[in-house]
Short mmCIF file of C-alpha atoms and ligand atoms in Angstrom, two decimals:
data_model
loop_
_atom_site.label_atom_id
_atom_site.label_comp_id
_atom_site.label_asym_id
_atom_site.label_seq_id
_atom_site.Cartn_x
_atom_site.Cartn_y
_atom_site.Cartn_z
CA UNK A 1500 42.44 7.68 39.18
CA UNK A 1501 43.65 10.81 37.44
CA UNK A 1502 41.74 12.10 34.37
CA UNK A 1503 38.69 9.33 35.31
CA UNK A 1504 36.27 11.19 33.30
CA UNK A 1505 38.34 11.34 30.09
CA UNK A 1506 39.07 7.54 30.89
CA UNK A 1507 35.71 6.10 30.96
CA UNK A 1508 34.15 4.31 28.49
CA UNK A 1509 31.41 6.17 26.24
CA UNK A 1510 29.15 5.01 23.59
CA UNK A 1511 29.35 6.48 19.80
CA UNK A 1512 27.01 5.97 17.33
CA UNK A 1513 27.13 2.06 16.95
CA UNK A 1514 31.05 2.19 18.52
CA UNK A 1515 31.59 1.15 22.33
CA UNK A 1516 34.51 2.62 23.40
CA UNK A 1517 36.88 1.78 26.24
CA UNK A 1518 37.92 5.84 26.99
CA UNK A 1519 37.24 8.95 25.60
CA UNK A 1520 40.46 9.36 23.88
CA UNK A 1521 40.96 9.49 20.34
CA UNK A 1522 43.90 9.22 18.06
CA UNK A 1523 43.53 12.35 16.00
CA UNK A 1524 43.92 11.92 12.45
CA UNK A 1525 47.16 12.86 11.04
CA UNK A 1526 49.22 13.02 7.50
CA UNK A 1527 52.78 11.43 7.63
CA UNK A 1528 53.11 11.32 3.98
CA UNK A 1529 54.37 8.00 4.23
CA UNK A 1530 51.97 5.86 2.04
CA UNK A 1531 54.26 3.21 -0.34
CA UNK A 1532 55.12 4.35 -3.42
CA UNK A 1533 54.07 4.14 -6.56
CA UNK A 1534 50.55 4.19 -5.59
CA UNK A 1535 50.28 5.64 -2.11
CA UNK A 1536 49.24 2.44 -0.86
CA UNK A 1537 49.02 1.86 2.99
CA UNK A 1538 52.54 -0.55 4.13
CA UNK A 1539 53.19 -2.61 6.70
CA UNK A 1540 54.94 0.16 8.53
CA UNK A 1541 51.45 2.01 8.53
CA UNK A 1542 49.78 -0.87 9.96
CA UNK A 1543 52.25 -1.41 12.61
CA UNK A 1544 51.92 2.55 13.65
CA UNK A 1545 48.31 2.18 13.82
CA UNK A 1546 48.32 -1.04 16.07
CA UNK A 1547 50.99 0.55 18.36
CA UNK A 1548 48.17 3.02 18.99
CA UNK A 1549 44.97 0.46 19.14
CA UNK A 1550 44.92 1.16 22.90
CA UNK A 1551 43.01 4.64 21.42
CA UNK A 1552 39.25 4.84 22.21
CA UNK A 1553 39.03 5.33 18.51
CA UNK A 1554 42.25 6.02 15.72
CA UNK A 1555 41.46 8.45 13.54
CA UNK A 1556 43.83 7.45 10.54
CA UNK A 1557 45.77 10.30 8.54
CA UNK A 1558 43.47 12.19 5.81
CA UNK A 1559 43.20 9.65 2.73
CA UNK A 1560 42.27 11.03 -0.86
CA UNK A 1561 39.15 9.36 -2.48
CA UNK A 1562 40.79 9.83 -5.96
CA UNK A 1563 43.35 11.07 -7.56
CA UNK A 1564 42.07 14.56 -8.31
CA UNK A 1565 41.65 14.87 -4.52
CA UNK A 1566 45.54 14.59 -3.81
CA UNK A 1567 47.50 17.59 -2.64
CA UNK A 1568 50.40 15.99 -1.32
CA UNK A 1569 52.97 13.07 -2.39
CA UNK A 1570 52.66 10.12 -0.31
CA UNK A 1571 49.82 10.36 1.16
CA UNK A 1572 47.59 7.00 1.35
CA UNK A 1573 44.58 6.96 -1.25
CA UNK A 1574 41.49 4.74 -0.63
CA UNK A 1575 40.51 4.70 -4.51
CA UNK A 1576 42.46 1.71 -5.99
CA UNK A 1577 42.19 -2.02 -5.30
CA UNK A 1578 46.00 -2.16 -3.56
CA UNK A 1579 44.83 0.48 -1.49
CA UNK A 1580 41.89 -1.10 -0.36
CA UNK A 1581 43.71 -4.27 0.62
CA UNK A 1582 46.53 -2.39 2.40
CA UNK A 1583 43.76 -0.50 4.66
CA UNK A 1584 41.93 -3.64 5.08
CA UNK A 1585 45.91 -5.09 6.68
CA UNK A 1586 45.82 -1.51 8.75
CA UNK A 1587 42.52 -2.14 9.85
CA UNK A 1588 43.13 -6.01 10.63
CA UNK A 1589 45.97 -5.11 12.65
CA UNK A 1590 44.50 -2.75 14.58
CA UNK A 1591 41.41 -5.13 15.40
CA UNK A 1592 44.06 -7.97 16.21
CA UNK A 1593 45.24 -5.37 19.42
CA UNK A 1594 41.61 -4.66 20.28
CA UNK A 1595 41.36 -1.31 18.68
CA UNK A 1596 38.49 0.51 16.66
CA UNK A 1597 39.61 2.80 13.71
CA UNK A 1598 37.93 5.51 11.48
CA UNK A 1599 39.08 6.47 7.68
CA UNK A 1600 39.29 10.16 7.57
CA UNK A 1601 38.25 10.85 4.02
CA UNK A 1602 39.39 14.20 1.90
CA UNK A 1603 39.14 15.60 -1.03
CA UNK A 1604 41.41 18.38 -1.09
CA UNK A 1605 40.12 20.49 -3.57
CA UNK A 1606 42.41 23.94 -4.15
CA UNK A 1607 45.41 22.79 -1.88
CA UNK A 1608 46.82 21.03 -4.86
CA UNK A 1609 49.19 21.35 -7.83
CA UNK A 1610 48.91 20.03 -11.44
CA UNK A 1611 51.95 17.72 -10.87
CA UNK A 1612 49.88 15.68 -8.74
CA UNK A 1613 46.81 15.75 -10.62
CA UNK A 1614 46.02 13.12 -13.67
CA UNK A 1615 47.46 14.53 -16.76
CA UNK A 1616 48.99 17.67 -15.24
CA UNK A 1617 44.93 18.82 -15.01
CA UNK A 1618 44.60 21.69 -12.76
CA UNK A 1619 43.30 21.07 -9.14
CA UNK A 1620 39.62 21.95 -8.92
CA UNK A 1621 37.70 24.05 -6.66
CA UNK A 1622 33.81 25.63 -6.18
CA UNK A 1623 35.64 28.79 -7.39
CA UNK A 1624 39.17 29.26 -9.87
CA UNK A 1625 40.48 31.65 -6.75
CA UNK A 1626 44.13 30.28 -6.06
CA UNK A 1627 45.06 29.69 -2.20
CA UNK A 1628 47.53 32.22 -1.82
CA UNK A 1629 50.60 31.64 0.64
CA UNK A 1630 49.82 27.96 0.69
CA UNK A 1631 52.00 25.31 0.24
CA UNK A 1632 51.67 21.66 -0.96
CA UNK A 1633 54.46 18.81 -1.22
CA UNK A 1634 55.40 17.89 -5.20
CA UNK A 1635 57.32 15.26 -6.73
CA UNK A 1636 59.30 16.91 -9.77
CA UNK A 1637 59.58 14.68 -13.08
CA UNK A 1638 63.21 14.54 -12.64
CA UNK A 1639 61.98 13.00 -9.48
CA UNK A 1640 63.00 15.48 -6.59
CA UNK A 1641 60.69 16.53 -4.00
CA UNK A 1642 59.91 20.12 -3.35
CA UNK A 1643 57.33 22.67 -0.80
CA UNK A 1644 55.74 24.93 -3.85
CA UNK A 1645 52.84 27.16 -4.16
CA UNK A 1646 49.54 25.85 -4.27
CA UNK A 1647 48.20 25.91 -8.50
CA UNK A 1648 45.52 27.97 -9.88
CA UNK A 1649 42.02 25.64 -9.57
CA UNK A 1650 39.90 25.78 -11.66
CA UNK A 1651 35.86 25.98 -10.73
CA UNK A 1652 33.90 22.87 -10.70
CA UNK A 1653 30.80 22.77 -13.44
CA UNK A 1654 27.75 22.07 -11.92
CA UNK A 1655 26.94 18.69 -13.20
CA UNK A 1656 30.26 17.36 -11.79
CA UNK A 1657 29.30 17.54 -8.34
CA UNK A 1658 27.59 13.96 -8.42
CA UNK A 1659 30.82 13.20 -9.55
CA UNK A 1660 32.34 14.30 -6.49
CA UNK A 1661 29.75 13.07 -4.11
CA UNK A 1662 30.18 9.86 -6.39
CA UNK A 1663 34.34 9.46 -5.29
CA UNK A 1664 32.95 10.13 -1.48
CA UNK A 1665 30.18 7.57 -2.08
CA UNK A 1666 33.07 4.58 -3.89
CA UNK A 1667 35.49 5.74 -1.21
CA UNK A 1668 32.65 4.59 2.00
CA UNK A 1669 32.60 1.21 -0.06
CA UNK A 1670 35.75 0.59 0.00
CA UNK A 1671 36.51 1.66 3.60
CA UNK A 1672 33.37 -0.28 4.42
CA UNK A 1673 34.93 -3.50 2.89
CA UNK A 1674 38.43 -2.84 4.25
CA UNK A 1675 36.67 -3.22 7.44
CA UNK A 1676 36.64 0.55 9.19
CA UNK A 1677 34.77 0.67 12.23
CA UNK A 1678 33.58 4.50 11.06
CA UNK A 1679 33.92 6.86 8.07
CA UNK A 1680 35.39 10.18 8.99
CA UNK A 1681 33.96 12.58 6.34
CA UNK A 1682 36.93 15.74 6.26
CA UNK A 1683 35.04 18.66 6.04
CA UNK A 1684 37.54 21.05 7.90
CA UNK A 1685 40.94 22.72 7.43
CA UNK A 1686 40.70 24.45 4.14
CA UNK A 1687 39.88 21.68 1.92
CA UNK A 1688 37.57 21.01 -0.64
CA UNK A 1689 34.36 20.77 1.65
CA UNK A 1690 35.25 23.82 3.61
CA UNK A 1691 36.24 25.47 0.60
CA UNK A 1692 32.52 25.02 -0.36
CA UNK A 1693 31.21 26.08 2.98
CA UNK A 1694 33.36 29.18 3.37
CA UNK A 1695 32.63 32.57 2.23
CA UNK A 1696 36.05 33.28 0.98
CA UNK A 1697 36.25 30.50 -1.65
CA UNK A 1698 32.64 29.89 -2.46
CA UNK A 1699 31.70 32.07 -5.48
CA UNK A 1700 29.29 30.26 -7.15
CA UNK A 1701 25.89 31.72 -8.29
CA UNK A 1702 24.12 28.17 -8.67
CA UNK A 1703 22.67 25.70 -5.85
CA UNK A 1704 26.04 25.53 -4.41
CA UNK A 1705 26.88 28.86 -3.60
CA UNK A 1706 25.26 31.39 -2.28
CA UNK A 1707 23.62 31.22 1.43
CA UNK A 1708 24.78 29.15 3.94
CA UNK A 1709 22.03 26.06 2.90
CA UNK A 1710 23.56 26.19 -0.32
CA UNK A 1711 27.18 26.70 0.42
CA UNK A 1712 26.77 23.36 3.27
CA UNK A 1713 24.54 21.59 0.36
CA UNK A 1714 27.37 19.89 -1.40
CA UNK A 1715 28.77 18.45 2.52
CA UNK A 1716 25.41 17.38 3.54
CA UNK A 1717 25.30 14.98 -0.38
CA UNK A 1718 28.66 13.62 0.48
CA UNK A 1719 26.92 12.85 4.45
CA UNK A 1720 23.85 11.48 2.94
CA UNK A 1721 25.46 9.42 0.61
CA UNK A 1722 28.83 7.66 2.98
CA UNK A 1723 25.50 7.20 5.16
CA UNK A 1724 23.72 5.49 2.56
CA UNK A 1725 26.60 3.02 2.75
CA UNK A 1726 27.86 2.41 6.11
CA UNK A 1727 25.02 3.97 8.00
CA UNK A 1728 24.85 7.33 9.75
CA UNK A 1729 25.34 5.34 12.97
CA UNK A 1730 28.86 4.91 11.12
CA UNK A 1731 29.80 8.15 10.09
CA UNK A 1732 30.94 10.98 11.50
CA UNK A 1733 32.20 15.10 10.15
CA UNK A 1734 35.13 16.90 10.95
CA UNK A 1735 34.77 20.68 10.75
CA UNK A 1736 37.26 23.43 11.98
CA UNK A 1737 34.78 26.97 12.39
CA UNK A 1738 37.53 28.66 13.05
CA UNK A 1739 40.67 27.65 10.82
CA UNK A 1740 42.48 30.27 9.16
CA UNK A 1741 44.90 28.54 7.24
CA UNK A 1742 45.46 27.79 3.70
CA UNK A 1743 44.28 31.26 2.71
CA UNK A 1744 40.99 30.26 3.58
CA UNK A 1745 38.23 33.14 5.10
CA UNK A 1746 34.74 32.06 6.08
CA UNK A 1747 32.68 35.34 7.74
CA UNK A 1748 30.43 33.05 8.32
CA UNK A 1749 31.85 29.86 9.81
CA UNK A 1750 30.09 29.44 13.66
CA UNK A 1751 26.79 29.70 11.07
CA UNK A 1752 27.06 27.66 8.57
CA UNK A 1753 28.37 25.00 11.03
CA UNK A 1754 25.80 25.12 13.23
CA UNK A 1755 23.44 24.69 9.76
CA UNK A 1756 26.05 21.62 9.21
CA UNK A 1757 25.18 20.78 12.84
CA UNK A 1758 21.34 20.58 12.23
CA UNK A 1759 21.56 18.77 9.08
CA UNK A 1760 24.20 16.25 10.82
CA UNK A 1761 21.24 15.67 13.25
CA UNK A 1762 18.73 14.79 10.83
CA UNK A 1763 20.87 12.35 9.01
CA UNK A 1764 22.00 10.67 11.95
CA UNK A 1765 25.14 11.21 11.96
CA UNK A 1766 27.66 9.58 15.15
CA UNK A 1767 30.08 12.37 15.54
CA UNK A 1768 31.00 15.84 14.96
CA UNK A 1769 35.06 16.28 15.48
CA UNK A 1770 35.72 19.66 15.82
CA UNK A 1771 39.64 21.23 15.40
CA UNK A 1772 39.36 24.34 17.14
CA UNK A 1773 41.46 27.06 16.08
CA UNK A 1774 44.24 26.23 13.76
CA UNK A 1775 47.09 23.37 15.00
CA UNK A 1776 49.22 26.28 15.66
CA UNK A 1777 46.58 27.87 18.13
CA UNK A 1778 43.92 30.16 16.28
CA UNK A 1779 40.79 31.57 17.80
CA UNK A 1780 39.42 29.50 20.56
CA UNK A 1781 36.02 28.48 20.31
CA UNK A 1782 33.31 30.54 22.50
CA UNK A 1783 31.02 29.44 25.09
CA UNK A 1784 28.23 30.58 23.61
CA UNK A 1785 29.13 28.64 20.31
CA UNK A 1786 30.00 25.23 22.45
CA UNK A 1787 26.62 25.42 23.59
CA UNK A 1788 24.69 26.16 20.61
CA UNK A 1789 26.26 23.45 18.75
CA UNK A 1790 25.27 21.04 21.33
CA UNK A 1791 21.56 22.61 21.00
CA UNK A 1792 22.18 22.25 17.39
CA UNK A 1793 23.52 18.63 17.45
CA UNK A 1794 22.62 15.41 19.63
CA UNK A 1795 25.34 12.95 18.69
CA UNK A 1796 29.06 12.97 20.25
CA UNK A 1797 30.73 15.62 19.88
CA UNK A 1798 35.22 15.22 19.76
CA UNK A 1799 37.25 18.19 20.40
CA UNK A 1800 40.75 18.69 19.41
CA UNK A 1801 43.36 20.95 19.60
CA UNK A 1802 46.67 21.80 22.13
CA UNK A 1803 44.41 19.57 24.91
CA UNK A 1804 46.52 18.51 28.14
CA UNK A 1805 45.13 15.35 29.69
CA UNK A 1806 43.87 17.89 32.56
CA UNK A 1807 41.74 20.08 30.36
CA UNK A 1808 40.44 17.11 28.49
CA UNK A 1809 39.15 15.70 30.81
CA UNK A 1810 37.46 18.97 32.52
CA UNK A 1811 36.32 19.41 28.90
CA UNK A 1812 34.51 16.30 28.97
CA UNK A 1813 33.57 16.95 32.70
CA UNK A 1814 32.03 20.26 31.93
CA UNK A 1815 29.59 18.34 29.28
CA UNK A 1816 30.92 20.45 26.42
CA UNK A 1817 32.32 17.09 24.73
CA UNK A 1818 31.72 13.81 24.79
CA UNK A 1819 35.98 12.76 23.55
CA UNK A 1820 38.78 14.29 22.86
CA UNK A 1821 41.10 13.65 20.33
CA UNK A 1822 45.19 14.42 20.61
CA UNK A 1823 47.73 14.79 17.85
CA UNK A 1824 51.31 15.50 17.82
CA UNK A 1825 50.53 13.85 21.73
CA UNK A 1826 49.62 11.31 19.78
CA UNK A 1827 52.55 10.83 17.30
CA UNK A 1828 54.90 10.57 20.28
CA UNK A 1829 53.37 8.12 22.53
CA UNK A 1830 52.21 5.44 21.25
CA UNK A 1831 50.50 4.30 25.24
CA UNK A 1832 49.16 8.05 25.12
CA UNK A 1833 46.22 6.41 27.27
CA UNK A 1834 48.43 4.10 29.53
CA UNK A 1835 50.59 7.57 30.03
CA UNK A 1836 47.15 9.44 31.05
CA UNK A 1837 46.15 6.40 33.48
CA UNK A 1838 49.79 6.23 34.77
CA UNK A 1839 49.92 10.42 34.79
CA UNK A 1840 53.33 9.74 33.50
CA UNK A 1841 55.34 12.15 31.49
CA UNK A 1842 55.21 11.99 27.94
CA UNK A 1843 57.39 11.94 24.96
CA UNK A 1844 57.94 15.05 23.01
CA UNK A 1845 56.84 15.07 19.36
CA UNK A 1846 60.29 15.35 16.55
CA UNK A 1847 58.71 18.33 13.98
CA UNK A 1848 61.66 17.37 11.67
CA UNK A 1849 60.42 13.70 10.82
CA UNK A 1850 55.98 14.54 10.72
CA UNK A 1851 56.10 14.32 7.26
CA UNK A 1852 57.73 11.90 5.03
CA UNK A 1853 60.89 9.50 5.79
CA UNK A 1854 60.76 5.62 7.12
CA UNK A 1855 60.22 4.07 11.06
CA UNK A 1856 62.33 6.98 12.51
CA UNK A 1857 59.95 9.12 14.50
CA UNK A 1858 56.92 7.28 13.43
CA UNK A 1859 57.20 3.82 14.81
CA UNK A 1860 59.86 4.56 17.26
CA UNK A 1861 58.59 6.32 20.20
CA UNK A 1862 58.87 4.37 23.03
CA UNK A 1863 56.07 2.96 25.80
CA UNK A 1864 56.33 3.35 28.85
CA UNK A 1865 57.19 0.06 29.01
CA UNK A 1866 60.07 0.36 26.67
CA UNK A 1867 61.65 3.51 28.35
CA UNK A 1868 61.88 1.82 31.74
CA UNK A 1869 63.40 -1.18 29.95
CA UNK A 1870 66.23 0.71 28.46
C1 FMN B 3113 51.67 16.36 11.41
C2 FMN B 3113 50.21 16.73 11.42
C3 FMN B 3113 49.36 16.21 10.47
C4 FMN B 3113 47.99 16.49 10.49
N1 FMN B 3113 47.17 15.90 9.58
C5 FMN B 3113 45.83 16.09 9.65
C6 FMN B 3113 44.95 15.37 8.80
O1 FMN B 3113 45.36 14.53 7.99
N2 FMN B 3113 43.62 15.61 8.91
C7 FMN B 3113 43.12 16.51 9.82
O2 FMN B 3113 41.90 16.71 9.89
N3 FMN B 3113 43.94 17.19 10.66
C8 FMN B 3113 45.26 16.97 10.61
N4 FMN B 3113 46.09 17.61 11.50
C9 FMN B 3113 45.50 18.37 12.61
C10 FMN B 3113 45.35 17.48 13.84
O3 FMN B 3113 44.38 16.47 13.64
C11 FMN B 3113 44.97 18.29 15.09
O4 FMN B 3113 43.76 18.97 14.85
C12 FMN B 3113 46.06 19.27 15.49
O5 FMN B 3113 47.33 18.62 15.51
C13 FMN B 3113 45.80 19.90 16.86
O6 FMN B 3113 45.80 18.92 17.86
P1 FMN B 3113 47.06 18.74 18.88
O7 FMN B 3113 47.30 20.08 19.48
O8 FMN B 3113 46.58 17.71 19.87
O9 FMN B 3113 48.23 18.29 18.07
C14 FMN B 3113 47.46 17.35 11.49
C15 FMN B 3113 48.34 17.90 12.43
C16 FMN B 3113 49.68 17.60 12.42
C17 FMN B 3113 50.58 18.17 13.49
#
């Protein structure tokens, strides 16, 4: 069998898997409106993809203040709740096993998105320059526009934050989520904390690397605390450059993320290497020491071809990998692997926002032959 590595079954955390491929999590920015509540529609895309070893859904703010983009789902209201707990329930009914990605975006925000017109927050007021985010105008157009100025997070809200992390795991835990996928990567609010660039702060939070990871290792204790750390896993991207975000010290103060991940428990570490669009590739050296550093499964991601995933995997260097535009446009992306049959390219135009067209439509395998 082609790939039979990345096609075996593997054990993480609590979670038997059938294979070693996982949905990656992804942001269509097609939540229901008003109230970016998960649909239908969302359910059905995540059941035509239960065949995953685990989904990863889409990033999903814990509140409103941790919104950067219209339409994305939330996983802070009642209706939300219940439309993740129909996601999840579908997804179970096809024999998958799916993981809430939850995010906070911090800085990558704008004031028309936040309660009141409030300004986005941050752990410093330094504005993400270049960056866009997705707005809804009063007069009710949509529109790309520059990220806001933040402003800097006092230190006695930061239980407040861990707090929306800590209501968010109940809720996912009652919605019925196999795992809680804690977003610590890709320029958001917890790597805004943990980078060099956008950390500031001259109290516990800021400062060396145990203080700058301090405020990611709360929000692990505490989603812990609530599904257990059997449950949980951290994404983290050492190496992402986007979103005007600069870390000099990102392989470190992941690895310290690493070793603290290891004491809690933790399941997984997921880490995007590079940015989507390529970005530095990860070393050696640094594969290994976070394996030294970490004991749980680790899930790579990022531009993998069935072949390299599973010499990935082979190699010991990863324990899954996860796929993401692959995944958008094949829905069997595991009965394509098995089958080594071609696969569907990915439409850029319709990733973010719109209805069923290049979301629920990609065909099976199954379906092509038929038409
Ligand atoms: C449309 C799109 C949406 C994405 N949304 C998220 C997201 O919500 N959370 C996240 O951690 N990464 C997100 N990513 C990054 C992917 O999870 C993944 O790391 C990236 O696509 C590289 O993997 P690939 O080469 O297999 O596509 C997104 C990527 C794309 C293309």
């Amino acid at each position: 069998m082609p790939y039979d590595t990345l096609l075996s079954p593997v054990t993480i955390g609590n979670l038997a898997m059938p294979n070693r491929v996982v949905m990656a999590p992804l942001t269509r920015n097609r939540a229901s409106q008003p109230g970016d509540v998960p649909s239908e529609m969302n359910a059905h895309y995540y059941a035509q993809r239960a065949s995953a070893g685990l989904i990863v859904t889409e990033a999903t703010q814990i509140s409103r203040q941790g919104q950067g983009y219209f339409a994305t789902p939330g996983i802070y209201s009642d209706a939300q709740e219940a439309g993740w707990k129909a996601v999840v329930g579908a997804v179970h009914a096809r024999h998958g096993r799916i993981a809430t990605q939850l995010w906070h975006v911090g800085r990558v925000s704008h004031r028309l998105l936040q309660e009141g017109g409030a300004p986005p927050v941050a752990p410093s007021a330094i504005r993400a320059r270049d960056t866009q985010v997705f707005v809804k105008h009063d007069d009710g157009s949509f529109a790309m526009t520059d990220a806001d100025d933040p402003r800097a997070l006092e230190t006695r809200e930061l239980p407040g934050i861990v707090l929306q992390f800590l209501d968010a795991a109940h809720r996912a835990m009652r919605a019925g989520f196999d795992m809680i996928e804690v977003h610590a990567a890709n320029g958001y609010l917890l790597h805004q904390f943990m980078a060099t660039g956008t950390n500031h702060r001259t109290d516990d939070y800021g400062g060396d690397i145990g203080n700058r990871v301090r405020l990611v290792v709360d929000v692990l204790e505490a989603v812990a605390g609530v599904m257990g750390a059997n449950r949980v896993g951290i994404r983290i991207s050492p190496n992402f450059t986007g979103f005007d975000l600069r870390d000099d010290e990102g392989e470190a103060s992941s690895l310290h993320l690493a070793r603290e991940s290891r004491r809690i428990g933790v399941a997984y570490l997921h880490v995007a290497e590079g940015d989507w669009a390529g970005g530095a590739p990860l070393s050696d050296g640094y594969r290994r020491a976070l394996r030294e550093a970490y004991h749980g499964a680790i899930i790579v991601c990022g531009e993998y071809t069935a072949e390299e995933a599973n010499a990935r995997v082979e190699r010991g260097d990863a324990d899954a990998v996860a796929f993401g535009r692959a995944y958008i446009a094949n829905p069997d992306l595991v009965e394509r692997f098995r089958a080594d049959a071609p696969l569907n390219e990915a439409d850029e135009a319709t990733f973010y926002g719109g209805g069923e067209k290049g979301y629920t439509d990609y065909p099976t395998l199954d379906e092509a032959k038929r038409e």
